Short mmCIF file of C-alpha atoms in Angstrom, two decimals:
data_model
loop_
_atom_site.label_atom_id
_atom_site.label_comp_id
_atom_site.label_asym_id
_atom_site.label_seq_id
_atom_site.Cartn_x
_atom_site.Cartn_y
_atom_site.Cartn_z
CA MET A 27 -16.28 48.27 -21.58
CA THR A 28 -13.48 48.53 -18.93
CA GLY A 29 -14.20 47.05 -15.60
CA ASP A 30 -17.33 45.09 -16.96
CA SER A 31 -17.30 41.95 -14.62
CA SER A 32 -19.44 40.14 -17.32
CA ALA A 33 -16.60 40.03 -19.66
CA ARG A 34 -14.55 37.97 -17.24
CA PRO A 35 -14.25 34.34 -18.43
CA ARG A 36 -16.12 31.92 -16.01
CA PRO A 37 -13.85 29.13 -14.32
CA GLU A 38 -14.27 25.66 -15.80
CA ARG A 39 -16.44 23.60 -13.72
CA ASN A 40 -14.68 20.63 -12.21
CA GLU A 41 -17.15 17.96 -13.45
CA ARG A 42 -14.88 15.06 -12.43
CA LEU A 43 -14.94 15.87 -8.91
CA ARG A 44 -18.70 16.30 -8.98
CA ARG A 45 -19.20 13.05 -10.85
CA THR A 46 -17.00 11.03 -8.50
CA ARG A 47 -18.76 12.52 -5.44
CA GLU A 48 -22.25 11.74 -6.82
CA ALA A 49 -21.20 8.12 -7.86
CA LEU A 50 -21.17 7.30 -4.03
CA PRO A 51 -24.37 6.65 -2.24
CA SER A 52 -25.49 9.07 0.60
CA ARG A 53 -25.41 7.64 4.06
CA LEU A 54 -28.12 9.78 5.20
CA ALA A 55 -30.68 9.71 2.22
CA PRO A 56 -31.07 6.19 0.81
CA GLY A 57 -31.43 6.45 -3.03
CA GLU A 58 -29.59 9.77 -3.18
CA PRO A 59 -25.96 10.56 -4.06
CA LEU A 60 -23.28 11.70 -1.56
CA SER A 61 -23.79 15.15 -0.58
CA ARG A 62 -21.23 17.82 -0.29
CA ALA A 63 -21.65 18.15 3.49
CA GLU A 64 -21.22 14.34 3.52
CA LEU A 65 -18.00 14.16 1.68
CA ALA A 66 -16.56 17.23 3.85
CA GLU A 67 -17.48 15.43 7.04
CA ALA A 68 -15.73 12.22 5.54
CA VAL A 69 -12.75 14.08 4.62
CA ASN A 70 -12.61 15.94 8.10
CA ASP A 71 -12.88 12.42 9.73
CA TYR A 72 -9.98 11.03 7.41
CA LEU A 73 -7.60 13.98 8.32
CA LEU A 74 -8.49 13.74 12.17
CA GLU A 75 -7.67 9.85 12.02
CA THR A 76 -4.43 10.35 10.16
CA THR A 77 -3.15 13.66 11.86
CA GLY A 78 -4.92 13.56 15.16
CA LYS A 79 -5.94 17.07 14.46
CA ARG A 80 -9.43 18.47 13.56
CA TRP A 81 -9.93 20.06 10.22
CA ALA A 82 -12.68 22.44 9.30
CA LEU A 83 -13.79 21.54 5.65
CA ASP A 84 -17.38 22.29 5.00
CA ALA A 85 -19.96 21.95 1.90
CA HIS A 86 -18.95 25.54 0.70
CA HIS A 87 -15.45 24.47 0.08
CA ILE A 88 -16.50 21.42 -1.80
CA ALA A 89 -18.96 23.89 -3.96
CA LYS A 90 -15.96 26.13 -4.58
CA TRP A 91 -13.75 23.22 -5.98
CA GLU A 92 -16.63 21.70 -8.06
CA ARG A 93 -17.34 25.25 -9.54
CA GLY A 94 -13.81 25.41 -10.38
CA ALA A 95 -13.13 28.54 -8.43
CA VAL A 96 -10.47 26.58 -6.58
CA ARG A 97 -8.29 24.07 -8.89
CA TRP A 98 -5.56 23.09 -6.56
CA PRO A 99 -6.69 22.62 -3.06
CA THR A 100 -3.89 22.09 -0.38
CA ALA A 101 -1.91 18.74 -0.36
CA ALA A 102 -3.75 17.55 2.80
CA TYR A 103 -7.15 17.91 1.17
CA ARG A 104 -6.40 16.32 -2.02
CA ALA A 105 -4.57 13.51 -0.41
CA ALA A 106 -7.64 12.98 1.78
CA LEU A 107 -10.17 13.39 -1.08
CA ARG A 108 -8.03 10.67 -2.96
CA ALA A 109 -8.47 8.21 -0.04
CA VAL A 110 -12.15 8.89 0.64
CA LEU A 111 -13.36 9.07 -3.03
CA GLY A 112 -10.85 6.17 -4.10
CA ALA A 113 -9.16 8.13 -6.72
CA VAL A 114 -5.59 7.20 -7.85
CA ASP A 115 -4.20 10.74 -8.37
CA ASP A 116 -5.17 14.22 -8.40
CA ALA A 117 -5.93 14.33 -12.29
CA ALA A 118 -8.76 11.70 -11.56
CA LEU A 119 -10.72 14.32 -9.47
CA GLY A 120 -10.05 17.02 -12.03
CA PHE A 121 -7.29 18.88 -10.09
CA ARG A 122 -4.43 20.54 -11.61
CA PRO A 123 -1.87 23.11 -10.53
CA ARG A 124 -2.46 26.97 -11.34
CA GLY A 125 -1.24 27.66 -14.96
CA SER A 126 -1.31 24.12 -15.91
CA THR A 127 -3.30 22.69 -18.80
CA GLY A 128 -3.21 19.07 -17.92
CA ALA A 129 -1.71 16.88 -15.39
CA ALA A 130 1.64 18.53 -15.51
CA ARG A 131 4.30 17.90 -12.79
CA SER A 132 4.95 21.33 -11.59
CA ARG A 133 6.91 22.21 -8.67
CA VAL A 134 5.43 21.45 -5.21
CA PRO A 135 6.16 23.71 -2.35
CA ALA A 136 7.73 22.07 0.81
CA SER A 137 5.34 20.14 2.97
CA THR A 138 4.73 20.10 6.70
CA VAL A 139 5.09 16.74 8.36
CA ASP A 140 1.32 16.76 8.96
CA SER A 141 0.69 16.77 5.31
CA ILE A 142 3.26 14.22 4.50
CA ARG A 143 1.43 12.02 6.77
CA VAL A 144 -1.90 12.62 5.08
CA VAL A 145 -0.55 12.06 1.49
CA SER A 146 1.61 9.13 2.72
CA ALA A 147 -1.64 7.53 4.07
CA SER A 148 -3.42 8.39 0.86
CA PHE A 149 -0.80 6.87 -1.21
CA GLN A 150 -0.92 3.65 0.70
CA SER A 151 -4.64 3.25 0.51
CA ALA A 152 -4.56 3.69 -3.14
CA ASP A 153 -1.55 1.34 -3.35
CA ARG A 154 -3.54 -1.45 -1.72
CA ARG A 155 -6.30 -1.00 -4.43
CA VAL A 156 -4.19 -0.60 -7.71
CA GLY A 157 -0.76 -1.71 -6.85
CA GLY A 158 2.69 -0.01 -7.02
CA GLY A 159 3.03 -0.07 -10.74
CA THR A 160 0.59 2.79 -11.07
CA LEU A 161 1.84 4.84 -8.27
CA TYR A 162 5.51 4.39 -7.95
CA GLU A 163 6.62 7.39 -10.12
CA THR A 164 4.04 9.54 -8.72
CA VAL A 165 5.44 8.90 -5.01
CA ARG A 166 8.97 9.29 -6.28
CA HIS A 167 8.07 12.61 -7.76
CA TYR A 168 6.36 13.61 -4.54
CA PHE A 169 9.43 12.75 -2.40
CA THR A 170 11.63 14.63 -4.65
CA THR A 171 9.66 17.93 -4.98
CA ALA A 172 7.66 18.12 -1.68
CA VAL A 173 9.75 16.10 1.05
CA LEU A 174 13.24 16.77 0.19
CA PRO A 175 12.81 20.63 0.08
CA LEU A 176 11.36 20.12 3.68
CA VAL A 177 14.42 17.92 4.61
CA ARG A 178 17.02 20.55 3.40
CA GLU A 179 15.07 23.24 5.36
CA GLU A 180 15.14 21.21 8.54
CA PRO A 181 17.98 18.96 8.21
CA ARG A 182 18.17 18.12 11.98
CA GLN A 183 14.62 18.06 12.72
CA ALA A 184 13.83 14.45 13.83
CA GLU A 185 10.31 14.33 12.98
CA VAL A 186 11.01 15.53 9.63
CA LEU A 187 13.70 13.05 8.93
CA SER A 188 11.36 10.41 9.92
CA ALA A 189 8.55 11.73 7.60
CA ALA A 190 11.21 11.50 4.98
CA ALA A 191 12.09 7.82 5.63
CA SER A 192 8.65 6.76 5.74
CA VAL A 193 7.99 8.19 2.18
CA VAL A 194 11.02 6.70 0.59
CA GLU A 195 10.31 3.43 2.33
CA LEU A 196 7.01 3.61 0.73
CA ALA A 197 8.72 4.40 -2.74
CA GLY A 198 10.81 1.28 -2.18
CA TRP A 199 7.65 -1.09 -1.62
CA MET A 200 6.38 0.28 -4.82
CA ALA A 201 9.20 -0.28 -6.63
CA HIS A 202 9.38 -3.93 -5.48
CA ASP A 203 5.54 -4.16 -6.39
CA SER A 204 6.63 -2.87 -9.99
CA GLY A 205 9.20 -5.38 -10.35
CA GLY A 206 12.13 -2.98 -9.56
CA ASP A 207 13.91 -4.77 -6.80
CA VAL A 208 17.36 -2.86 -7.32
CA PRO A 209 15.67 0.64 -6.95
CA ALA A 210 13.57 -0.83 -3.89
CA ARG A 211 16.69 -2.11 -2.23
CA GLU A 212 18.29 1.60 -2.62
CA HIS A 213 15.13 3.22 -1.45
CA PHE A 214 14.99 0.88 1.68
CA HIS A 215 18.86 1.89 2.56
CA THR A 216 17.96 5.64 2.06
CA ALA A 217 14.99 5.17 4.40
CA TYR A 218 17.20 3.50 7.02
CA ARG A 219 19.91 6.28 6.97
CA LEU A 220 17.27 8.85 7.42
CA ALA A 221 15.58 6.92 10.40
CA ALA A 222 18.81 6.52 11.95
CA ALA A 223 19.68 10.17 11.56
CA ALA A 224 16.30 10.84 13.39
CA ASP A 225 17.39 8.47 16.05
CA ASP A 226 14.00 6.64 15.44
CA HIS A 227 14.57 3.24 16.41
CA ALA A 228 11.05 1.95 15.60
CA LEU A 229 11.39 3.23 11.95
CA GLN A 230 14.84 1.76 11.65
CA ALA A 231 13.09 -1.61 12.67
CA GLU A 232 10.35 -1.07 10.11
CA VAL A 233 12.85 -0.51 7.27
CA CYS A 234 14.77 -3.70 8.58
CA ALA A 235 11.40 -5.58 8.24
CA SER A 236 11.09 -4.43 4.65
CA LEU A 237 14.80 -5.34 3.74
CA SER A 238 14.26 -8.78 5.39
CA HIS A 239 11.19 -9.34 3.11
CA LEU A 240 13.07 -8.23 0.07
CA SER A 241 15.72 -10.48 0.65
CA THR A 242 13.69 -13.54 0.79
CA GLU A 243 12.08 -12.86 -2.37
CA LEU A 244 15.34 -12.50 -3.81
CA GLY A 245 16.46 -15.99 -2.56
CA GLN A 246 18.75 -14.55 0.09
CA PRO A 247 17.45 -16.03 3.23
CA ARG A 248 20.67 -15.66 5.32
CA SER A 249 20.53 -11.79 4.68
CA ALA A 250 16.75 -11.95 5.46
CA ALA A 251 17.49 -13.69 8.83
CA ASP A 252 20.12 -10.92 9.50
CA TYR A 253 17.84 -8.07 8.85
CA ALA A 254 15.03 -9.39 10.79
CA LEU A 255 17.51 -9.98 13.90
CA ASN A 256 18.61 -6.30 13.52
CA GLY A 257 15.07 -5.05 13.25
CA LEU A 258 14.37 -6.94 16.69
CA THR A 259 17.34 -5.25 18.38
CA HIS A 260 15.95 -1.72 17.49
CA THR A 261 12.48 -2.55 19.11
CA ILE A 262 13.97 -3.34 22.45
CA GLY A 263 12.94 -0.62 25.01
CA THR A 264 11.04 0.91 22.12
CA GLY A 265 7.18 1.51 22.92
CA GLY A 266 4.46 1.01 20.44
CA THR A 267 6.09 -1.73 18.44
CA ALA A 268 4.41 -5.05 19.30
CA ARG A 269 2.83 -5.38 15.88
CA LEU A 270 6.27 -4.62 14.26
CA VAL A 271 7.83 -7.22 16.70
CA ALA A 272 5.40 -9.92 15.65
CA ARG A 273 6.15 -9.03 11.87
CA LEU A 274 9.94 -9.29 12.40
CA HIS A 275 9.60 -12.80 14.05
CA ALA A 276 7.30 -13.91 11.25
CA LEU A 277 9.89 -12.88 8.73
CA HIS A 278 12.68 -14.41 10.69
CA ALA A 279 10.52 -17.60 10.70
CA ARG A 280 10.30 -17.14 6.68
CA ALA A 281 14.05 -16.99 6.47
CA LEU A 282 14.63 -19.89 8.80
CA ALA A 283 11.93 -22.07 6.73
CA ALA A 284 13.78 -21.08 3.52
CA GLN A 285 17.04 -22.67 5.09
CA GLY A 286 15.13 -25.94 6.15
CA ASP A 287 15.25 -24.97 9.94
CA ARG A 288 11.65 -26.28 10.92
CA TYR A 289 12.40 -25.98 14.87
CA GLY A 290 13.53 -22.28 14.42
CA THR A 291 10.61 -21.71 12.16
CA GLU A 292 7.95 -23.05 14.61
CA ARG A 293 9.71 -21.12 17.45
CA HIS A 294 9.48 -17.75 15.94
CA LEU A 295 5.97 -18.29 14.36
CA ALA A 296 4.66 -19.08 17.83
CA LEU A 297 6.51 -15.69 19.22
CA ALA A 298 5.01 -13.77 16.31
CA GLY A 299 1.48 -14.96 17.48
CA GLU A 300 2.00 -14.33 21.18
CA VAL A 301 3.21 -10.58 20.49
CA LEU A 302 0.45 -9.99 17.93
CA ALA A 303 -2.12 -10.72 20.83
CA VAL A 304 -0.54 -7.84 22.65
CA ARG A 305 -2.42 -4.57 22.23
CA ASP A 306 -0.47 -1.45 22.29
CA GLU A 307 -0.82 1.97 20.71
CA ALA A 308 1.48 1.66 17.27
CA CYS A 309 3.98 4.53 17.00
CA GLY A 310 3.96 6.76 13.87
CA TRP A 311 4.98 5.56 10.33
CA ILE A 312 4.73 1.73 11.29
CA ALA A 313 3.09 -0.47 8.68
CA PRO A 314 0.05 -2.43 9.84
CA PHE A 315 0.40 -6.19 10.60
CA ASP A 316 -2.39 -8.23 11.50
CA ARG A 317 -3.68 -11.77 11.73
CA ALA A 318 -4.14 -12.07 7.91
CA SER A 319 -0.53 -10.91 7.41
CA LEU A 320 0.70 -13.48 9.94
CA ALA A 321 -1.39 -16.27 8.20
CA SER A 322 0.29 -15.37 4.93
CA GLU A 323 3.87 -15.44 6.16
CA THR A 324 3.04 -18.75 7.91
CA THR A 325 1.71 -20.02 4.69
CA GLU A 326 4.98 -19.61 2.84
CA CYS A 327 6.84 -20.86 5.73
CA TRP A 328 5.00 -24.31 5.65
CA ARG A 329 5.14 -24.20 1.95
CA SER A 330 8.96 -24.04 1.96
CA LEU A 331 9.16 -26.73 4.49
CA GLY A 332 6.81 -29.01 2.45
CA ASP A 333 4.11 -29.24 4.84
CA LEU A 334 1.35 -28.56 2.37
CA ARG A 335 -1.78 -29.34 4.85
CA ARG A 336 -0.64 -26.60 7.20
CA GLY A 337 0.23 -24.33 4.23
CA GLU A 338 -3.36 -24.69 2.62
CA ARG A 339 -4.99 -24.12 6.28
CA HIS A 340 -3.17 -20.85 6.74
CA ALA A 341 -3.53 -19.63 3.17
CA ARG A 342 -7.34 -20.14 3.23
CA GLU A 343 -7.26 -18.15 6.79
CA ALA A 344 -5.33 -15.19 5.01
CA VAL A 345 -7.89 -15.14 2.01
CA GLY A 346 -10.95 -15.28 4.28
CA LEU A 347 -9.37 -12.48 6.53
CA ARG A 348 -8.57 -10.05 3.76
CA PRO A 349 -11.31 -7.33 3.25
CA PRO A 350 -12.36 -6.52 -0.29
CA GLU A 351 -10.66 -3.30 -0.36
CA ARG A 352 -7.08 -4.86 0.07
CA VAL A 353 -7.22 -5.95 -3.48
CA ARG A 354 -3.31 -6.54 -3.87
CA SER A 355 -3.25 -8.41 -0.42
CA LYS A 356 -6.08 -10.68 -1.37
CA ALA A 357 -4.74 -11.30 -4.74
CA LEU A 358 -1.43 -12.28 -3.16
CA SER A 359 -3.14 -14.58 -0.66
CA LEU A 360 -4.93 -16.32 -3.36
CA THR A 361 -1.87 -16.87 -5.45
CA SER A 362 -0.23 -18.35 -2.29
CA LEU A 363 -3.20 -20.79 -2.09
CA ALA A 364 -2.98 -21.62 -5.79
CA GLN A 365 0.86 -22.40 -5.37
CA VAL A 366 -0.04 -24.57 -2.41
CA LEU A 367 -2.70 -26.51 -4.00
CA PHE A 368 -0.62 -26.89 -7.15
CA ASP A 369 2.35 -28.40 -5.05
CA ALA A 370 -0.32 -30.79 -3.57
CA GLY A 371 -1.42 -32.01 -7.25
CA ARG A 372 -4.78 -30.29 -7.05
CA TYR A 373 -4.51 -28.58 -10.37
CA ASP A 374 -8.18 -27.90 -10.81
CA GLU A 375 -8.48 -26.06 -7.42
CA ALA A 376 -5.18 -24.09 -8.18
CA ALA A 377 -6.40 -22.89 -11.38
CA ALA A 378 -9.75 -21.84 -9.81
CA ALA A 379 -7.99 -19.57 -7.46
CA GLY A 380 -6.02 -18.21 -10.15
CA SER A 381 -9.38 -17.50 -11.94
CA THR A 382 -10.70 -15.65 -8.85
CA VAL A 383 -7.55 -13.19 -8.98
CA LEU A 384 -8.33 -12.45 -12.65
CA ALA A 385 -12.03 -11.65 -12.02
CA GLU A 386 -11.46 -9.88 -8.77
CA ALA A 387 -8.26 -7.77 -9.57
CA PRO A 388 -8.54 -6.96 -13.27
CA ALA A 389 -7.11 -3.28 -13.13
CA LEU A 390 -4.24 -4.28 -10.46
CA SER A 391 -0.73 -3.12 -11.73
CA SER A 392 1.41 -5.39 -9.32
CA ALA A 393 4.52 -7.29 -10.96
CA ARG A 394 4.33 -9.40 -7.84
CA VAL A 395 0.91 -10.68 -8.77
CA HIS A 396 1.50 -10.97 -12.56
CA GLU A 397 4.66 -12.94 -12.02
CA ARG A 398 2.92 -15.48 -9.69
CA LEU A 399 -0.06 -15.83 -12.22
CA THR A 400 2.58 -16.28 -15.16
CA GLY A 401 4.26 -18.99 -12.99
CA LEU A 402 1.02 -20.63 -12.23
CA ALA A 403 -0.06 -20.50 -15.87
CA ASN A 404 3.05 -22.11 -17.02
CA ALA A 405 2.94 -24.72 -14.39
CA LEU A 406 -0.59 -25.67 -15.27
CA LEU A 407 0.12 -25.75 -19.12
CA PRO A 408 0.75 -29.49 -19.30
CA HIS A 409 -2.80 -30.11 -17.36
CA HIS A 410 -4.74 -27.91 -19.95
CA ARG A 411 -7.16 -30.61 -20.65
CA ASP A 412 -8.59 -30.23 -17.21
CA PRO A 413 -11.72 -27.80 -17.61
CA ALA A 414 -10.81 -25.58 -14.69
CA VAL A 415 -7.31 -25.35 -15.94
CA ALA A 416 -8.37 -24.58 -19.43
CA ASP A 417 -10.70 -21.82 -18.18
CA PHE A 418 -7.82 -20.15 -16.29
CA LEU A 419 -5.56 -20.28 -19.06
CA ALA A 420 -8.16 -18.70 -21.31
CA ALA A 421 -8.95 -16.17 -19.03
CA ARG A 422 -5.30 -15.28 -18.48
CA ALA A 423 -4.75 -15.22 -22.14
CA THR A 424 -7.77 -12.70 -22.80
CA HIS A 425 -8.05 -10.82 -19.77
CA PRO A 426 -4.46 -10.71 -17.87
CA LEU A 427 -3.75 -8.36 -15.23
CA ARG A 428 -2.26 -4.98 -16.24
CA ASP A 429 1.53 -5.11 -16.39
CA SER A 430 3.18 -2.80 -13.99
CA ALA A 431 4.98 0.36 -15.40
#
């Protein structure tokens, strides 16, 4: 019968989104699942924190998404939901573009700077939990399909260029975490050029810090020191960069430690600690740097200089300061502790630290963590008769971290 509304197919319900929501506990009703209203409030809070603007999501919107009436919410809402619900990607929440039968990569319309900020924050949140190996291609695709169109439309707008620089720098870190140091360097250089075009000195300094870290990891301490110093010059007269200045001093210290310069290392570590104590409002797009981060950098400095007592103290400090949700950071801190303990000849304790990583981060896709654990396992192999070492080697063989893609 023509016009019979009953003949229209009902939308497919989004059971993934509903199940993910209900897997979280309600904050208001003990023993009950997270309600739609609570989820909406959490998303609004996340968006306010990341964009500085108030959003008006409510339980009715959540209900529409769960009924399947809306299959593809705006980029900002999807990003906030991923962060709040701990999802790796949109498909994990049952979202797909209109006309898509799966997680196909359709063209994404040009974004706004606000939406880029929200999406970038959600990627960073997921990256800390699951590692860059899982997300690198997704971030690179997002940059190509959603960010570049906006750059082409607004090629001289500084805010747009800064947003693009931040996303491509994030892609660089994920490439590095996936074991792709060559594309990582290319991404970082692209980010630097975009930040320079935006005349964004804080972001230029941020990218210099990334290049300094990468150079140290590649065994190029002189280049690492040069990048750190270049970054520091960009922070002169630039407000909101105290934590970035601290990070750059710590990176300079690492570069000097790798060259055996104990005096220079101690000097720049002291400067990093002094600046980190300064409280200022960090400017946009700058990565966080805190006491745990400084402790991690300090660990590597003292290990390079052979001062294992100090190295162990700071490694344990870093492990203790890392919150559970910073899965990769804590795993890296634990592997640093394991390396210090191994260097000190305490093989059973080194193995125990490695076993903790395997137990706490089984789903982590990080080439950096994977390579450190492989190196630890190979180094401990001659000591396989030690019970703790045997346990670690067995766990590594039967339950290794997932290789990065």
